[in-house]
Short mmCIF file of C-alpha atoms in Angstrom, two decimals:
data_model
loop_
_atom_site.label_atom_id
_atom_site.label_comp_id
_atom_site.label_asym_id
_atom_site.label_seq_id
_atom_site.Cartn_x
_atom_site.Cartn_y
_atom_site.Cartn_z
CA MET A 168 128.34 134.39 87.28
CA GLY A 169 126.77 137.82 87.20
CA CYS A 170 129.89 139.22 88.85
CA ILE A 171 132.05 138.16 85.89
CA ARG A 172 132.40 141.42 84.02
CA ILE A 173 132.55 139.91 80.53
CA GLU A 174 129.66 140.45 78.15
CA ARG A 175 130.01 136.96 76.65
CA ILE A 176 128.87 135.53 79.98
CA LEU A 177 125.32 136.58 79.02
CA ASP A 178 125.04 133.60 76.65
CA TYR A 179 125.45 131.26 79.61
CA VAL A 180 123.47 133.10 82.29
CA ILE A 181 120.24 134.28 80.61
CA GLU A 182 118.46 130.91 80.47
CA PRO A 183 119.40 129.92 84.06
CA LEU A 184 118.12 133.33 85.16
CA ARG A 185 114.75 132.79 83.47
CA ARG A 186 114.36 129.55 85.39
CA GLY A 187 115.85 130.90 88.61
CA ILE A 188 113.48 133.84 88.85
CA LYS A 189 110.59 131.32 89.00
CA ASP A 190 112.34 128.72 91.17
CA SER A 191 110.54 127.25 94.17
CA SER A 192 113.40 128.23 96.50
CA PRO A 193 113.22 131.82 97.85
CA TYR A 194 117.02 131.95 98.03
CA VAL A 195 117.32 131.14 94.31
CA ARG A 196 114.71 133.78 93.41
CA LYS A 197 116.45 136.35 95.57
CA THR A 198 119.86 135.63 94.04
CA SER A 199 118.40 135.68 90.53
CA ALA A 200 116.93 139.13 91.15
CA LEU A 201 120.30 140.50 92.21
CA CYS A 202 121.97 138.85 89.22
CA ILE A 203 119.53 140.56 86.85
CA ALA A 204 120.66 143.94 88.16
CA LYS A 205 124.28 142.97 87.46
CA ILE A 206 123.68 141.85 83.89
CA PHE A 207 121.79 145.06 83.16
CA ASP A 208 125.07 146.79 83.91
CA LEU A 209 126.75 144.56 81.32
CA ASN A 210 124.21 144.94 78.49
CA ALA A 211 120.97 146.75 79.24
CA GLU A 212 119.53 146.27 75.75
CA VAL A 213 119.85 142.48 75.77
CA SER A 214 118.58 142.27 79.34
CA GLU A 215 115.54 144.40 78.51
CA ASP A 216 114.76 142.31 75.44
CA CYS A 217 114.73 139.21 77.65
CA GLY A 218 111.85 140.69 79.67
CA PHE A 219 113.71 140.72 82.98
CA ILE A 220 112.21 144.06 84.05
CA GLU A 221 108.70 142.67 83.68
CA SER A 222 109.72 139.52 85.56
CA LEU A 223 111.05 141.55 88.49
CA GLN A 224 107.98 143.79 88.56
CA GLU A 225 105.74 140.74 88.63
CA LEU A 226 107.80 139.18 91.40
CA LEU A 227 107.54 142.40 93.38
CA MET A 228 103.76 142.16 93.52
CA THR A 229 103.24 138.39 93.73
CA ASP A 230 106.07 136.84 95.76
CA SER A 231 105.14 135.94 99.33
CA ASN A 232 108.68 135.94 100.73
CA PRO A 233 109.81 139.31 102.22
CA MET A 234 113.48 138.49 101.57
CA VAL A 235 112.76 138.03 97.86
CA VAL A 236 110.66 141.19 97.63
CA SER A 237 113.27 143.35 99.36
CA ASN A 238 115.98 142.09 97.01
CA VAL A 239 113.74 142.67 94.00
CA VAL A 240 113.31 146.26 95.23
CA ALA A 241 117.10 146.59 95.52
CA ALA A 242 117.59 145.20 92.01
CA LEU A 243 114.97 147.47 90.46
CA ALA A 244 116.41 150.49 92.28
CA ASP A 245 119.88 149.71 90.90
CA ILE A 246 118.50 149.37 87.38
CA GLN A 247 116.54 152.61 87.79
CA GLU A 248 119.70 154.43 88.86
CA LEU A 249 121.67 152.91 85.99
CA ILE A 250 119.04 153.65 83.30
CA PRO A 251 116.53 156.27 84.53
CA ASP A 252 114.55 156.22 81.27
CA LEU A 253 113.47 152.62 81.88
CA GLU A 254 111.35 153.58 84.91
CA ALA A 255 112.11 150.16 86.37
CA ILE A 256 110.36 150.83 89.65
CA ASP A 257 107.17 152.86 89.74
CA ILE A 258 105.91 153.53 93.26
CA ASN A 259 102.18 153.67 92.64
CA ASP A 260 99.56 153.20 95.34
CA GLU A 261 99.45 149.43 94.89
CA VAL A 262 103.24 149.02 95.19
CA PHE A 263 103.27 151.42 98.13
CA VAL A 264 100.72 149.37 100.12
CA ARG A 265 102.61 146.18 99.27
CA LEU A 266 105.97 147.49 100.49
CA VAL A 267 104.55 148.98 103.68
CA SER A 268 102.84 145.69 104.51
CA ILE A 269 106.06 143.62 104.32
CA LEU A 270 108.47 146.20 105.73
CA SER A 271 108.59 144.83 109.27
CA ASP A 272 109.12 141.25 108.07
CA CYS A 273 112.30 141.98 106.08
CA THR A 274 115.91 141.71 107.17
CA GLU A 275 117.69 144.87 108.29
CA TRP A 276 119.21 145.62 104.90
CA GLY A 277 115.93 144.74 103.21
CA GLN A 278 114.23 147.35 105.39
CA VAL A 279 116.85 149.91 104.32
CA PHE A 280 116.21 149.24 100.62
CA ILE A 281 112.44 149.43 101.04
CA MET A 282 112.48 152.61 103.15
CA ASP A 283 114.79 154.32 100.66
CA THR A 284 112.34 153.40 97.92
CA LEU A 285 109.28 154.50 99.90
CA ALA A 286 110.92 157.86 100.52
CA ASP A 287 110.39 158.64 96.83
CA TYR A 288 106.65 157.90 96.97
CA ASP A 289 104.68 160.96 95.93
CA GLY A 290 101.14 159.81 96.60
CA ASN A 291 98.32 161.95 97.95
CA SER A 292 96.58 159.49 100.27
CA LEU A 293 96.74 160.85 103.80
CA ASN A 294 95.72 157.52 105.34
CA ASP A 295 98.52 155.63 103.55
CA VAL A 296 101.17 158.13 104.63
CA GLU A 297 99.91 158.10 108.23
CA LYS A 298 100.05 154.30 108.31
CA MET A 299 103.57 154.26 106.90
CA ILE A 300 104.84 156.83 109.40
CA GLU A 301 103.33 154.92 112.32
CA ILE A 302 105.11 151.74 111.15
CA VAL A 303 108.45 153.49 110.58
CA ILE A 304 108.67 155.58 113.79
CA PRO A 305 109.53 152.56 116.04
CA LYS A 306 112.51 151.82 113.76
CA LEU A 307 114.20 154.95 115.10
CA GLN A 308 115.14 152.78 118.09
CA HIS A 309 116.71 150.05 115.94
CA ALA A 310 120.20 148.78 116.85
CA ASN A 311 121.40 149.01 113.24
CA GLN A 312 122.40 152.61 112.43
CA ALA A 313 121.67 152.09 108.73
CA VAL A 314 118.05 151.24 109.53
CA VAL A 315 117.81 154.31 111.78
CA MET A 316 119.21 156.64 109.11
CA ALA A 317 116.91 155.16 106.44
CA ALA A 318 113.94 155.66 108.79
CA ILE A 319 114.96 159.28 109.42
CA ASN A 320 115.29 159.91 105.69
CA LEU A 321 111.82 158.49 105.05
CA LEU A 322 110.17 160.35 107.94
CA VAL A 323 111.68 163.68 106.97
CA ARG A 324 110.80 163.37 103.30
CA GLN A 325 107.32 161.92 103.77
CA GLY A 326 106.34 163.47 107.09
CA LEU A 327 107.88 166.93 106.90
CA LEU A 328 108.68 167.84 103.29
CA ARG A 329 105.83 166.24 101.34
CA THR A 330 102.40 167.88 101.14
CA ALA A 331 100.35 164.84 102.18
CA LEU A 332 100.38 165.81 105.86
CA PRO A 333 98.76 169.16 106.70
CA GLU A 334 100.96 171.76 108.38
CA ASN A 335 99.13 171.38 111.71
CA HIS A 336 99.07 167.56 111.66
CA GLN A 337 100.15 166.07 114.99
CA LEU A 338 102.45 163.54 113.27
CA ARG A 339 104.71 166.41 112.19
CA THR A 340 105.24 167.33 115.85
CA VAL A 341 105.78 163.69 116.80
CA ILE A 342 108.40 163.21 114.08
CA LEU A 343 110.36 166.32 115.07
CA ARG A 344 110.28 165.28 118.72
CA LYS A 345 111.48 161.73 118.01
CA LEU A 346 114.30 162.57 115.57
CA ASN A 347 116.45 164.08 118.30
CA SER A 348 117.22 161.02 120.40
CA PRO A 349 118.34 158.55 117.68
CA LEU A 350 120.58 161.16 116.04
CA VAL A 351 122.24 161.99 119.36
CA SER A 352 122.80 158.27 119.94
CA ILE A 353 124.47 157.83 116.54
CA LEU A 354 126.71 160.85 117.15
CA SER A 355 127.95 159.49 120.45
CA PRO A 356 130.73 156.97 121.18
CA PRO A 357 131.35 154.09 120.73
CA ASN A 358 130.08 154.58 117.16
CA PRO A 359 133.06 154.90 114.79
CA PRO A 360 133.84 158.34 113.29
CA GLU A 361 132.75 157.26 109.80
CA ILE A 362 129.20 156.61 111.05
CA GLN A 363 129.23 159.82 113.06
CA TYR A 364 130.29 161.77 109.99
CA ALA A 365 127.51 160.26 107.85
CA ALA A 366 125.00 161.24 110.54
CA LEU A 367 126.50 164.72 110.86
CA ARG A 368 126.09 165.35 107.14
CA ASN A 369 122.41 164.52 107.46
CA VAL A 370 122.06 166.62 110.61
CA ASN A 371 123.61 169.55 108.74
CA LEU A 372 120.81 169.38 106.20
CA LEU A 373 118.13 168.97 108.87
CA VAL A 374 119.16 171.95 110.98
CA GLN A 375 119.07 174.22 107.94
CA GLU A 376 115.32 173.64 107.86
CA TYR A 377 114.75 172.98 111.58
CA PRO A 378 117.41 174.86 113.60
CA LYS A 379 115.59 174.16 116.88
CA LEU A 380 115.68 170.39 116.33
CA PHE A 381 118.29 169.71 119.03
CA GLY A 382 117.09 172.27 121.53
CA SER A 383 119.53 172.47 124.44
CA GLU A 384 121.55 169.38 123.45
CA ILE A 385 124.37 171.43 121.97
CA ASN A 386 127.04 169.43 123.81
CA VAL A 387 126.76 166.56 121.35
CA PHE A 388 128.40 168.79 118.73
CA PHE A 389 131.37 169.79 120.85
CA CYS A 390 134.62 168.28 119.58
CA SER A 391 136.45 165.49 121.37
CA TYR A 392 140.24 165.35 121.37
CA ASN A 393 140.25 162.09 119.39
CA ASP A 394 137.72 163.18 116.74
CA PRO A 395 139.17 163.17 113.20
CA GLN A 396 139.46 166.56 111.54
CA TYR A 397 136.56 165.93 109.14
CA VAL A 398 134.24 165.18 112.06
CA LYS A 399 135.36 168.28 113.97
CA LEU A 400 134.81 170.54 110.96
CA GLU A 401 131.32 169.17 110.38
CA LYS A 402 130.42 169.66 114.05
CA LEU A 403 131.60 173.27 113.93
CA GLU A 404 129.60 173.87 110.76
CA ILE A 405 126.46 172.64 112.53
CA ILE A 406 127.14 174.72 115.64
CA GLY A 407 127.32 177.83 113.47
CA ARG A 408 123.86 177.04 112.10
CA ILE A 409 122.05 176.34 115.37
CA VAL A 410 123.52 179.01 117.64
CA ASP A 411 120.82 181.06 119.37
CA ASP A 412 120.19 183.00 122.55
CA GLY A 413 119.61 179.81 124.52
CA ASN A 414 122.91 178.06 123.82
CA ILE A 415 125.41 180.80 122.95
CA ASP A 416 126.71 181.00 126.52
CA ARG A 417 128.00 177.41 126.18
CA ILE A 418 129.22 177.79 122.61
CA LEU A 419 131.49 180.81 123.09
CA PRO A 420 133.94 179.24 125.59
CA GLU A 421 134.29 176.18 123.33
CA MET A 422 134.92 178.27 120.22
CA SER A 423 137.51 180.43 121.97
CA GLU A 424 139.41 177.24 122.86
CA TYR A 425 139.14 175.78 119.36
CA ALA A 426 140.47 179.07 117.93
CA LYS A 427 143.75 178.39 119.74
CA GLU A 428 144.20 174.88 118.34
CA VAL A 429 147.24 173.78 116.37
CA ASP A 430 145.11 172.61 113.43
CA VAL A 431 144.80 175.55 111.04
CA GLU A 432 141.47 174.40 109.57
CA ILE A 433 139.91 174.11 113.02
CA VAL A 434 141.11 177.61 113.87
CA LYS A 435 139.59 179.03 110.69
CA LYS A 436 136.24 177.34 111.29
CA ALA A 437 136.11 178.29 115.00
CA ILE A 438 136.69 182.00 114.26
CA LYS A 439 134.04 181.86 111.55
CA VAL A 440 131.58 180.35 114.04
CA LEU A 441 132.35 183.17 116.49
CA SER A 442 131.48 185.62 113.74
CA GLN A 443 128.22 183.76 113.07
CA CYS A 444 127.41 183.93 116.78
CA ALA A 445 127.69 187.72 116.69
CA LEU A 446 125.47 187.93 113.62
CA ASN A 447 122.82 185.54 114.98
CA VAL A 448 122.76 186.94 118.53
CA PRO A 449 123.89 190.60 118.28
CA ARG A 450 123.44 191.32 121.99
CA TRP A 451 126.44 189.05 122.68
CA SER A 452 128.68 191.06 120.36
CA GLY A 453 130.49 192.68 123.28
CA ARG A 454 131.55 189.28 124.66
CA ILE A 455 132.65 188.11 121.21
CA ARG A 456 134.66 191.31 120.76
CA GLU A 457 136.55 190.47 123.97
CA ILE A 458 137.28 186.99 122.61
CA PHE A 459 138.59 188.49 119.37
CA LEU A 460 140.82 190.88 121.37
CA GLY A 461 142.28 187.92 123.25
CA LEU A 462 142.91 186.08 119.99
CA LEU A 463 144.61 189.13 118.44
CA GLU A 464 147.00 189.27 121.39
CA THR A 465 148.36 185.84 120.42
CA ARG A 466 149.79 187.50 117.26
CA LEU A 467 149.63 184.21 115.40
CA PRO A 468 149.51 184.92 111.64
CA ILE A 469 146.59 182.59 110.89
CA VAL A 470 144.57 184.01 113.80
CA LEU A 471 145.23 187.63 112.76
CA GLN A 472 144.27 186.78 109.19
CA GLN A 473 141.01 185.01 110.05
CA VAL A 474 139.87 187.59 112.61
CA THR A 475 140.43 190.33 110.03
CA ILE A 476 138.48 188.43 107.35
CA ASN A 477 135.52 187.88 109.66
CA LEU A 478 135.59 191.46 110.95
CA ILE A 479 134.76 192.64 107.43
CA GLN A 480 131.48 190.73 107.54
CA LEU A 481 130.68 191.94 111.06
CA LEU A 482 131.28 195.58 110.13
CA ARG A 483 128.75 195.25 107.33
CA SER A 484 126.09 194.34 109.90
CA HIS A 485 124.41 197.40 111.33
CA GLU A 486 123.65 195.64 114.63
CA CYS A 487 127.27 194.55 115.20
CA ARG A 488 129.18 197.48 113.71
CA GLN A 489 129.39 199.64 116.83
CA GLU A 490 130.86 196.84 118.93
CA PHE A 491 133.57 195.88 116.44
CA VAL A 492 134.68 199.27 115.04
CA PRO A 493 137.17 199.73 117.96
CA LEU A 494 139.08 196.65 116.78
CA ILE A 495 140.08 198.31 113.50
#
């Protein structure tokens, strides 16, 4: 009934919800919690007056069934997103300990909801954060990619970006070391391109802060012939961010091939990455100049245009200017 998008349905659903949220069946309580989130979308004022927020918050702390608790978290998170001023879910120390304790007993999607909520926790207890990270790290090996991505989000935000862990804490090193493998697995076939793209968007953010995260595993970002264009462009964007002296020798041959593709957008991005390679590793500028000369010989309009555009940026760099002036 909560899915019926007619406000008059509230007259028929409010009383059953009040009973359902206290029902002896966990399935009824779980369904009631989700229904409350839906009726808040219909009429938040009436729903708030009925005391449903308080009922959900009470259920969050007292219910013994992990399935119910995880769905209550999902409902409160939806209400919080819909009406931020309500502060439907407040992750204090007590709620934090409660969610961490039931995390491993929830279903896969319940774990996703709880980890997304825990990622917003801004507590200062080092012991609590250490315990949470130790529980979440094994979930990086989970078969469900959504659970893996939620675990990565939580570990990065709580283990690397928050101030609870000291800079020299060993868990920071452990997290960085363990993020590599699950991300590479998600980016590899047979995962569908939509999942790969979602992971790539997250990787793009990660490598901006930790460019050495993938070390020598640059091959995972090379384009396959059957990759959709949006996946290829995201891979090229990441390659441009993580190029360094240790992987540039493998990147340049790939980029020179991509710059000869039929797809105009791929050509543009590949030439831009070549320019970034010269800026990031100036001692390879001579090799990149030779690649640009070969591209100019094709006399393709889009190639000539993009090489010229990127040469402007290279000529502004003092370290690269001498190598690229002869191309003018």
